[in-house]
Short mmCIF file of C-alpha atoms and ligand atoms in Angstrom, two decimals:
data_model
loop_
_atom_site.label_atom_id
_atom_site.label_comp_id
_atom_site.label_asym_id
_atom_site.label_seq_id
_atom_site.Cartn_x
_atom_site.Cartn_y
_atom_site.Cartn_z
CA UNK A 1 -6.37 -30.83 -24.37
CA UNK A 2 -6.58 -30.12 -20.73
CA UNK A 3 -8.87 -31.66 -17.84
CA UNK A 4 -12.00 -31.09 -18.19
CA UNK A 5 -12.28 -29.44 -14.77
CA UNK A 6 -10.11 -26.97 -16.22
CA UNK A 7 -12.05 -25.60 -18.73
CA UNK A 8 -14.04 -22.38 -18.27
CA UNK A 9 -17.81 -22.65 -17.97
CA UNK A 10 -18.93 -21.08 -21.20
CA UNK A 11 -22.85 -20.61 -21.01
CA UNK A 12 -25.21 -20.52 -24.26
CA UNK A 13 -27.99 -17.90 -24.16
CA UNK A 14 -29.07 -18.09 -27.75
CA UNK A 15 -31.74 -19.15 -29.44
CA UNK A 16 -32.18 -21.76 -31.48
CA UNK A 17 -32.72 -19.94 -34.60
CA UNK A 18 -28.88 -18.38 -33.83
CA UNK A 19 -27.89 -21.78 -33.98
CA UNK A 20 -27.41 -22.73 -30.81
CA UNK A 21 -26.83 -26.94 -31.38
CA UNK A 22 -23.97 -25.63 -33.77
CA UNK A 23 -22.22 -23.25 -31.89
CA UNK A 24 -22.46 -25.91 -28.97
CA UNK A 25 -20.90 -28.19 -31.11
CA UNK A 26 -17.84 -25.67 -32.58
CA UNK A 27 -17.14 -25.22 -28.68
CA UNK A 28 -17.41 -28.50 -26.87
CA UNK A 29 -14.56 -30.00 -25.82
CA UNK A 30 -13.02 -26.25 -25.57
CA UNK A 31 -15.30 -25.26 -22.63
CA UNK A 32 -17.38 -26.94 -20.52
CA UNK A 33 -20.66 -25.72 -22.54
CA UNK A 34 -23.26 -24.75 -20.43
CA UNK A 35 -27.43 -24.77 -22.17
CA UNK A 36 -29.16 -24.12 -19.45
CA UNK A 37 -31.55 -20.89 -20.52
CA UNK A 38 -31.91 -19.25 -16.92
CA UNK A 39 -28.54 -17.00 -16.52
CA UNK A 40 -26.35 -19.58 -14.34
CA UNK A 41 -22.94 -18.53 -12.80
CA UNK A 42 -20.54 -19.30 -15.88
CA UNK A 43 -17.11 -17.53 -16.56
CA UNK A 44 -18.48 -15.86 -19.69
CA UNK A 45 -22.03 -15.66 -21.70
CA UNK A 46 -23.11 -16.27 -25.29
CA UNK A 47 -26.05 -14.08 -26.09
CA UNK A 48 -27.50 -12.99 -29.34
CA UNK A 49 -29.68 -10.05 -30.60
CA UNK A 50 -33.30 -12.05 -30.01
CA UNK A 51 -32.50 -13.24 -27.10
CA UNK A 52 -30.27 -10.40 -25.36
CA UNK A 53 -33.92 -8.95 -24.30
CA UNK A 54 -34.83 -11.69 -22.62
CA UNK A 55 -31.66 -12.01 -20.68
CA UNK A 56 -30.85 -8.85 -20.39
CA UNK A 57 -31.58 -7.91 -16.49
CA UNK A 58 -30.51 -11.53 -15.00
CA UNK A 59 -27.26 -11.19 -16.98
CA UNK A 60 -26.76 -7.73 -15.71
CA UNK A 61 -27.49 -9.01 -11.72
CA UNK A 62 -24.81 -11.76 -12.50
CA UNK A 63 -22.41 -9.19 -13.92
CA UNK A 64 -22.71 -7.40 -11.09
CA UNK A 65 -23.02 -9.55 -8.47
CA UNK A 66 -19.95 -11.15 -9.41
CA UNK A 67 -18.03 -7.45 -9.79
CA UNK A 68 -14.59 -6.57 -8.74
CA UNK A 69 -14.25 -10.39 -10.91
CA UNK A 70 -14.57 -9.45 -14.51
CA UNK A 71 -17.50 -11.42 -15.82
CA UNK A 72 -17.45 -11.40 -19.97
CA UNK A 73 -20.77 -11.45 -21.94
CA UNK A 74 -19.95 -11.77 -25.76
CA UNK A 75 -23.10 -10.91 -28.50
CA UNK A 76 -23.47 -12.60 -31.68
CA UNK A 77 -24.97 -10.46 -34.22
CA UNK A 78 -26.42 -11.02 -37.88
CA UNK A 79 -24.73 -9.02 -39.94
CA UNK A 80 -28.22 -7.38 -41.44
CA UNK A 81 -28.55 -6.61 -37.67
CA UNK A 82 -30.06 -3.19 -37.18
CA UNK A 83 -29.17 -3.18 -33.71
CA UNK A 84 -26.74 -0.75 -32.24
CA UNK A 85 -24.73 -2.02 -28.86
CA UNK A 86 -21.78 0.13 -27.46
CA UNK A 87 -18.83 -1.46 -26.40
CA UNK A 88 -17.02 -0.64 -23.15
CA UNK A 89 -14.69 2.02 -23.61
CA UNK A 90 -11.35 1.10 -21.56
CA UNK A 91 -10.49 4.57 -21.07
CA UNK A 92 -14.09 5.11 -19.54
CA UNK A 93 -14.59 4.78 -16.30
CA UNK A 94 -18.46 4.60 -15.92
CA UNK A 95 -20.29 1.51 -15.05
CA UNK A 96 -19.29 -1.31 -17.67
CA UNK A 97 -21.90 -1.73 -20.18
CA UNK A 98 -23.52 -5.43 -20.20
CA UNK A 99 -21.92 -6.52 -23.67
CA UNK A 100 -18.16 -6.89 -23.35
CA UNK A 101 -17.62 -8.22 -27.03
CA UNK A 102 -19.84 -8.42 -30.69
CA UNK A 103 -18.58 -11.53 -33.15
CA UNK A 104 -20.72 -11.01 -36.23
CA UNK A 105 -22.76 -14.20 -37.75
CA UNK A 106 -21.51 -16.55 -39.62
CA UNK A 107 -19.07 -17.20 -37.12
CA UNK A 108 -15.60 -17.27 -37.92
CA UNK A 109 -14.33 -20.13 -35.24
CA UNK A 110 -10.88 -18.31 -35.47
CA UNK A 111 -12.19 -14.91 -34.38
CA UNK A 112 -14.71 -16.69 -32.09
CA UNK A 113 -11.65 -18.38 -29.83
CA UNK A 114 -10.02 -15.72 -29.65
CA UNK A 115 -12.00 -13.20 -28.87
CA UNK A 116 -13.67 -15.42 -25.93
CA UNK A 117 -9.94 -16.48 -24.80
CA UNK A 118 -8.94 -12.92 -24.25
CA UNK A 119 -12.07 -11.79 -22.40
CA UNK A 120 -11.56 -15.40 -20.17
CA UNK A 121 -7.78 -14.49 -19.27
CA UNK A 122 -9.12 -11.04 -18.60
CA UNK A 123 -11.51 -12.55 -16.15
CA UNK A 124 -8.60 -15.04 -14.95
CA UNK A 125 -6.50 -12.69 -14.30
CA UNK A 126 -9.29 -10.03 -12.40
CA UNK A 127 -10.15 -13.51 -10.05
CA UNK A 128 -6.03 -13.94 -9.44
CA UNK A 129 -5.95 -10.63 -8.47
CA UNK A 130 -8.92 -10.26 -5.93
CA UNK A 131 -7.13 -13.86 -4.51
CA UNK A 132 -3.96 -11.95 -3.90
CA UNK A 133 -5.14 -9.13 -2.71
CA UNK A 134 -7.43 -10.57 0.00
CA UNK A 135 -4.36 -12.76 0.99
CA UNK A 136 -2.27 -9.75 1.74
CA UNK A 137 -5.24 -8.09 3.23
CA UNK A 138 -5.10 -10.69 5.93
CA UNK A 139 -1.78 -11.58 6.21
CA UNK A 140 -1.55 -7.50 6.33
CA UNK A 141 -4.07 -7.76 9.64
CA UNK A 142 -2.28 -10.40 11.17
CA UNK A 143 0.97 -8.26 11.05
CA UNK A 144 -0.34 -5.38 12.63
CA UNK A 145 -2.36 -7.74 15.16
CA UNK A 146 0.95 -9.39 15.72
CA UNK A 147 2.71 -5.77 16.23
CA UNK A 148 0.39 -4.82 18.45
CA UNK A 149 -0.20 -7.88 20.68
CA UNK A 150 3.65 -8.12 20.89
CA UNK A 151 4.29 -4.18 21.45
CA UNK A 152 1.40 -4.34 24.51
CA UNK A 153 2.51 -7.13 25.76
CA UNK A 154 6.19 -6.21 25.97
CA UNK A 155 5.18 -2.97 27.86
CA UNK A 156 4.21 -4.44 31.10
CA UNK A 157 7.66 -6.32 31.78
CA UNK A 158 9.54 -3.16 30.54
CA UNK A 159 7.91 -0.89 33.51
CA UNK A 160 8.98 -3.88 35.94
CA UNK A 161 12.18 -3.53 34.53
CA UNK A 162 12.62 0.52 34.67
CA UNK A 163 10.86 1.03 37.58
CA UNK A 164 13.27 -1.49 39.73
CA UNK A 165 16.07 0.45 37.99
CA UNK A 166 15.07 3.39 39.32
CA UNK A 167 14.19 2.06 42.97
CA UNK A 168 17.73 0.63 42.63
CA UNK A 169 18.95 4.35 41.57
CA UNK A 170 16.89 6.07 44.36
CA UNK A 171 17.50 3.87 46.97
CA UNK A 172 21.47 2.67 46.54
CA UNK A 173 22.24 5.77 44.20
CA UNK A 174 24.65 6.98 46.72
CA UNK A 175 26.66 3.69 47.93
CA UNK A 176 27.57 2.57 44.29
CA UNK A 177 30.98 3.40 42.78
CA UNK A 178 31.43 5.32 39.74
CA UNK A 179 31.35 2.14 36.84
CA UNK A 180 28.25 1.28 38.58
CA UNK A 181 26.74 4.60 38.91
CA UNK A 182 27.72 4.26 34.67
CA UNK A 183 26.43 0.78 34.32
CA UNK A 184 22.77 2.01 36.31
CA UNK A 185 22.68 5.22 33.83
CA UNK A 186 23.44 2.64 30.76
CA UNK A 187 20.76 0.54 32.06
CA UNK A 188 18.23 3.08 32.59
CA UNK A 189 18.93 5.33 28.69
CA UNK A 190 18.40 1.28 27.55
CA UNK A 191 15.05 1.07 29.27
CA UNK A 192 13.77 4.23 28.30
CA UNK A 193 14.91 3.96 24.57
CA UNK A 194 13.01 0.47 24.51
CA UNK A 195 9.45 2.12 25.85
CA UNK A 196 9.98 4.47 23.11
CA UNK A 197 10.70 1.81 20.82
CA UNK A 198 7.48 0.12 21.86
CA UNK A 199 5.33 3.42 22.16
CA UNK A 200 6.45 3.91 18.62
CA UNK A 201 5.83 0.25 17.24
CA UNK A 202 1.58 0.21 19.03
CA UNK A 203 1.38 3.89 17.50
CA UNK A 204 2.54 1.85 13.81
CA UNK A 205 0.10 -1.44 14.59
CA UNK A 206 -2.81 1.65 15.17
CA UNK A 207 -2.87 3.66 12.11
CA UNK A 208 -5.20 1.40 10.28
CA UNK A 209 -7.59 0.45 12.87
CA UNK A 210 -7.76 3.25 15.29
CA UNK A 211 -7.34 6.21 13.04
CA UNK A 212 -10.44 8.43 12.49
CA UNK A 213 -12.44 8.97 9.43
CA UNK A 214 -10.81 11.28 6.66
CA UNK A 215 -12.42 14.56 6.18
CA UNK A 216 -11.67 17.85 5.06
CA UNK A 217 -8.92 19.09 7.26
CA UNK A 218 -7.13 22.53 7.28
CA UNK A 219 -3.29 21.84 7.23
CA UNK A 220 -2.44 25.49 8.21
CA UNK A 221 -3.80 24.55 11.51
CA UNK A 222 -1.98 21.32 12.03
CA UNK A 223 1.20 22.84 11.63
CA UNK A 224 0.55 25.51 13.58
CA UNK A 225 -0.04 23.33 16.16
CA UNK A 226 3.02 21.22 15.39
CA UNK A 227 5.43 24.25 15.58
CA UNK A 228 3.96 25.01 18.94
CA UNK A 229 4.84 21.52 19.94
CA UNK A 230 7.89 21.91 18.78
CA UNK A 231 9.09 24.92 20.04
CA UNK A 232 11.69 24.03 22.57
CA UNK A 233 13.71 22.13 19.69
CA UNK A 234 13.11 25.22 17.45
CA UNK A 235 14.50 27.56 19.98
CA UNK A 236 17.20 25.12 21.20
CA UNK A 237 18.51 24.63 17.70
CA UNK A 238 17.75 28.41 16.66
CA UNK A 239 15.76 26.82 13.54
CA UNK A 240 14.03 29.37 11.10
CA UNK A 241 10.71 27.26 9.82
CA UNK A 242 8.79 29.53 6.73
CA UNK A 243 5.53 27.54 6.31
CA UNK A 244 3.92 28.33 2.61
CA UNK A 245 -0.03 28.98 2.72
CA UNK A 246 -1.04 25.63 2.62
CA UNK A 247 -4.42 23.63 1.67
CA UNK A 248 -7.29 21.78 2.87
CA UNK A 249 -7.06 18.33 2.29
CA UNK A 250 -8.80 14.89 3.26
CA UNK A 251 -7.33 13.54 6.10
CA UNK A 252 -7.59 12.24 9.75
CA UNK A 253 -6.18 15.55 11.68
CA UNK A 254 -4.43 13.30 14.80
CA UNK A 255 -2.26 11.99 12.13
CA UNK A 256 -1.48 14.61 9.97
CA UNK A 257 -0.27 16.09 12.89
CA UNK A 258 1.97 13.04 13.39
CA UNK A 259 3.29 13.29 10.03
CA UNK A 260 4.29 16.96 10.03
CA UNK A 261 5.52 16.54 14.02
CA UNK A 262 7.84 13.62 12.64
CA UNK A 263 9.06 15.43 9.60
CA UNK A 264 10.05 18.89 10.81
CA UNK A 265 11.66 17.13 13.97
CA UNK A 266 13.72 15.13 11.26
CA UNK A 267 14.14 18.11 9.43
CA UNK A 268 15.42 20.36 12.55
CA UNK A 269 17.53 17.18 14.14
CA UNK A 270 19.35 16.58 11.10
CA UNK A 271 20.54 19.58 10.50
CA UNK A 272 23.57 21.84 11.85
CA UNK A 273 23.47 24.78 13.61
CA UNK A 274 20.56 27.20 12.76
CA UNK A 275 18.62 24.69 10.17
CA UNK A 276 16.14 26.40 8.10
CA UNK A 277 13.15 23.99 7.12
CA UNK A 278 10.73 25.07 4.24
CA UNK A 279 7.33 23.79 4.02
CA UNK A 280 5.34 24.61 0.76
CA UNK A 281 2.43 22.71 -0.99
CA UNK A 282 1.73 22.37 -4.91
CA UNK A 283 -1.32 21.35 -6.58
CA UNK A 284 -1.02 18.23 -9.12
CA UNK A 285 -4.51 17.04 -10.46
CA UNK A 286 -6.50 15.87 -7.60
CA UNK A 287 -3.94 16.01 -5.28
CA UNK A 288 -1.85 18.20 -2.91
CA UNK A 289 2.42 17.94 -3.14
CA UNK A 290 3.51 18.88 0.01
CA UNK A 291 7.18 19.05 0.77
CA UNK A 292 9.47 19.67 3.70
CA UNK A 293 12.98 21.18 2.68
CA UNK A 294 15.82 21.32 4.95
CA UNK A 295 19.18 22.57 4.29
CA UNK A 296 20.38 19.33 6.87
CA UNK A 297 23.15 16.67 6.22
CA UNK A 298 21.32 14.93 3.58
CA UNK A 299 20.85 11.28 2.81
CA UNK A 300 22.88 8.98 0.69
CA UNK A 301 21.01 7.79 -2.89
CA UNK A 302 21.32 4.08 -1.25
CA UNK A 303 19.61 5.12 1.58
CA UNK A 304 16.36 6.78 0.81
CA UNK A 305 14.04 4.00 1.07
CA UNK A 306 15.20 1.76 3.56
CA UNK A 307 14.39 4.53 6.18
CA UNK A 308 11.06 4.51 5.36
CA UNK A 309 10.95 0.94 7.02
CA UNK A 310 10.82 0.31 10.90
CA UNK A 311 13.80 0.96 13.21
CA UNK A 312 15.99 1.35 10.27
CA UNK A 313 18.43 4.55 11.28
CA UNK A 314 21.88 6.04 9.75
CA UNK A 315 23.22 7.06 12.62
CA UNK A 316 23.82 5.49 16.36
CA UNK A 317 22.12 6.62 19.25
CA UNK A 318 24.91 8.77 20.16
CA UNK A 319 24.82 10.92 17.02
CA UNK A 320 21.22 11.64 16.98
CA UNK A 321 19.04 10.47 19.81
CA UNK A 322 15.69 8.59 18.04
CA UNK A 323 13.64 5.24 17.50
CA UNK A 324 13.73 4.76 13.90
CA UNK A 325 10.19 4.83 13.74
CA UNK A 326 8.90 8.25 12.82
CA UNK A 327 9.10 7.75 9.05
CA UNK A 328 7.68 4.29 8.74
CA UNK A 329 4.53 5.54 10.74
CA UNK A 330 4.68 8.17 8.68
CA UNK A 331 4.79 6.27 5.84
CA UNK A 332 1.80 4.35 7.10
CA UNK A 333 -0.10 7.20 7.54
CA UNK A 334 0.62 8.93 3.89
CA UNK A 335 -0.65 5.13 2.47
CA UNK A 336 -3.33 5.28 4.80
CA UNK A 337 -4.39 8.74 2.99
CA UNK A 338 -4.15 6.96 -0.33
CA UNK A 339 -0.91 9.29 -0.56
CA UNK A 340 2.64 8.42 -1.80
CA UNK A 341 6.05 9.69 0.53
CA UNK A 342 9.40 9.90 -0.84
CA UNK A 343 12.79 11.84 0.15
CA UNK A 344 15.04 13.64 -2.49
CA UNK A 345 18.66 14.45 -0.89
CA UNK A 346 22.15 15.08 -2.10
CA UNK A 347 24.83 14.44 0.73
CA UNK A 348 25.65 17.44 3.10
CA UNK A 349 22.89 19.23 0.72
CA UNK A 350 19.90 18.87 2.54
CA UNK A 351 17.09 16.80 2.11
CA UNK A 352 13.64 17.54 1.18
CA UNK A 353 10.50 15.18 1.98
CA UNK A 354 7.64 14.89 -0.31
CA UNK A 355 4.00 13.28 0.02
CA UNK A 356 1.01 13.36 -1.65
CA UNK A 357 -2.50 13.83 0.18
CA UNK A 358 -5.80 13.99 -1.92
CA UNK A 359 -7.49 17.71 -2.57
CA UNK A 360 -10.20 18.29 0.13
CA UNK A 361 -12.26 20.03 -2.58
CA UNK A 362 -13.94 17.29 -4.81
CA UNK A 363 -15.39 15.72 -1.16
CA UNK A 364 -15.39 19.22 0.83
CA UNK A 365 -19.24 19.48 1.29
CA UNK A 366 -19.14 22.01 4.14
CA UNK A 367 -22.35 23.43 4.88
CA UNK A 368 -21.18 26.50 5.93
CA UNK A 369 -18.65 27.76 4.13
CA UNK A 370 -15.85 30.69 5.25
CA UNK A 371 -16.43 33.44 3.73
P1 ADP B 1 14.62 8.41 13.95
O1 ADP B 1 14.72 9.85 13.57
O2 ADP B 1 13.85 8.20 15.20
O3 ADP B 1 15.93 7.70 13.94
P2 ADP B 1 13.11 8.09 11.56
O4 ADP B 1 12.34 6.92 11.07
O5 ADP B 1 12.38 9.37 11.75
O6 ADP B 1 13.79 7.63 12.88
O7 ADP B 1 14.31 8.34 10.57
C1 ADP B 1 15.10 7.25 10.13
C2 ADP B 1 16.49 7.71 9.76
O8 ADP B 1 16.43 8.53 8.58
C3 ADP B 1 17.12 8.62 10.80
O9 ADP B 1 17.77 7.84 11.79
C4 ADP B 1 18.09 9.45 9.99
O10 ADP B 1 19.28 8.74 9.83
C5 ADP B 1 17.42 9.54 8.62
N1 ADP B 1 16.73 10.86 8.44
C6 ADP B 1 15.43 11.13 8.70
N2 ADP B 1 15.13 12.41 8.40
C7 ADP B 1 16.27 12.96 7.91
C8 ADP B 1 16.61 14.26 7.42
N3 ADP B 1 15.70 15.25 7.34
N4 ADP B 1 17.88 14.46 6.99
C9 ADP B 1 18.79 13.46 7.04
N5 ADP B 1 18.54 12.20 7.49
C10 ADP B 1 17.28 11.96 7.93
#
């Protein structure tokens, strides 16, 4: 038998004509029995029919109270009962109902045990859960106050660093041979690619913290100002972009913007000569599938998550000028959304980028709507 600071608090709410000295005595040494009769803060609750009444509102405060942890109360009835009690329906999702469980009198110990056991791993499990997920929750903060304090702090040195470059470039330009004049330009590209690399790494560390609230937001209008953003790559690389009517969804504008900028770029960059990028959108339930087609140089199977994590590129800085960044921040931003991102690409076949973004519609409470 284990500890008994191991056992689950199990507290008795019934009365003593449901027997409560010998279901006490069926469950000691199980649990750590608990007869107290004012609702106490036990991992699960005994209550009959006569006194569910009585119990009824301070068990439903503790139940919630002690919500997202599931918190099992388990009603013994008579089986000439003529009350009726609902259980929770798992499929439902409306407010639980107080009575998690109904074992019929006389107890059968069997059932009894069993029934309590599964509702007290259920409640084991909802407590392990909440643990891990506040851990990550802060270990999550201190990563992106980490990112940030190190991407700030690395920026002053950096301008030190370019801005003597270029004093050295201005001033002695002129005297230095050609390997030097080579070494200087090498020196400088390096520089400049590392204040990108920082730009892009605060711009990551921000999404959570500084991004604004999400609200109904017309895309049509972020990519149209995207494209116009993006119009000296366009015309450089004589791309063709067809942009599909698309929806409202909810979303923080600023970074939808960031999403789309980083995506068509992508989509445009790796591409040959005269890319032609497709953006369309597709309703599924509740939310929005938007994707962004290109007819580029695709991306190996092996590939197609990893670049979704920071500074992780296919190609050297000579093939394809870039920081590595653009789709983990936009990654960030689609989870940020409550949205999902993934890439689907055949080698030399193009690639096309999918994400999910919720439907503006169920939230959209616009007072003045277009006609
Ligand atoms: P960057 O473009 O700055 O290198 P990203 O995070 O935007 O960084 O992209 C990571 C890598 O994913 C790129 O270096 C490139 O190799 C690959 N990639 C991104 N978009 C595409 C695309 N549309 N087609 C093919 N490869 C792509």
């Amino acid at each position: 038998m284990r500890a008994t600071e191991d056992l689950s608090t199990v507290q008795l709410l019934i009365t003593e004509d449901g027997n409560r000295a010998a279901v006490r005595e069926l469950l000691t040494g199980y649990y750590d029995v608990e007869t107290e009769q004012a609702v106490g803060e036990a991992d699960l609750y005994l209550v009959d029919e006569r006194s569910l009444p009585e119990y009824h509102d301070a068990l439903r405060e503790r139940v919630e109270s002690s919500d997202p942890v599931f918190c099992p109360v388990v009603l013994i009835r008579r089986r000439d009962s003529a009350l009726r009690i609902n259980l929770p329906d798992p499929g439902e999702r409306e407010p639980p109902l107080l009575i998690d469980d109904i074992v019929d009198a006389p107890l059968n110990p069997h059932l009894l045990f069993r029934r309590m056991n599964t509702l007290l791993v259920r409640r084991n499990q909802s407590e392990d859960l909440i643990h891990y997920l506040t851990k990550l929750e802060e270990s999550n903060r201190s990563l992106e106050q980490f990112a940030y304090a190190a991407s700030h702090d690395l920026q002053e040195p950096l301008r030190m660093v370019s801005s003597y470059l270029q004093l050295i470039d201005q001033r002695y330009g002129d005297e230095l041979d050609d390997d030097a004049d080579e070494f200087l330009a090498f020196a400088i590209d390096g520089a400049e690619r590392m204040r990108r690399m920082i730009d892009g790494l605060l711009a990551y560390s921000r999404v959570d913290e500084e991004g604004a609230p999400l609200e109904p937001t017309d895309l049509n209008a972020v990519v149209e100002d995207v494209l116009d953003d993006l119009q000296v790559q366009i015309d450089e690389q004589e791309a063709v972009v067809s942009v599909d009517s698309l929806p409202r969804v909810t979303g923080d504008s600023d970074q939808l913007r960031q999403l789309f900028q980083n995506l068509v770029s992508n989509a445009i960059e790796y591409s040959r000569d005269r890319p032609h990028v497709d953006i369309e959108a597709e309703r599924d339930g509740t939310e929005w599938q938007i994707s962004i087609h290109d007819d580029g140089i695709g991306i190996e199977d092996g590939d197609q998550e990893r670049i979704f994590d920071v500074f992780q590129r296919l190609h050297s800085h000579d093939e394809h000028s870039g920081t590595g960044i653009g789709l983990a921040l936009c990654k960030r931003i689609v989870d940020r959304h409550g949205g999902q991102i993934w890439v689907e690409s055949e080698p030399g076949d193009g690639s096309t980028f999918v994400f999910t973004l919720p439907d503006s519609s169920v939230a959209d409470v616009d007072p003045n709507p277009e006609t």
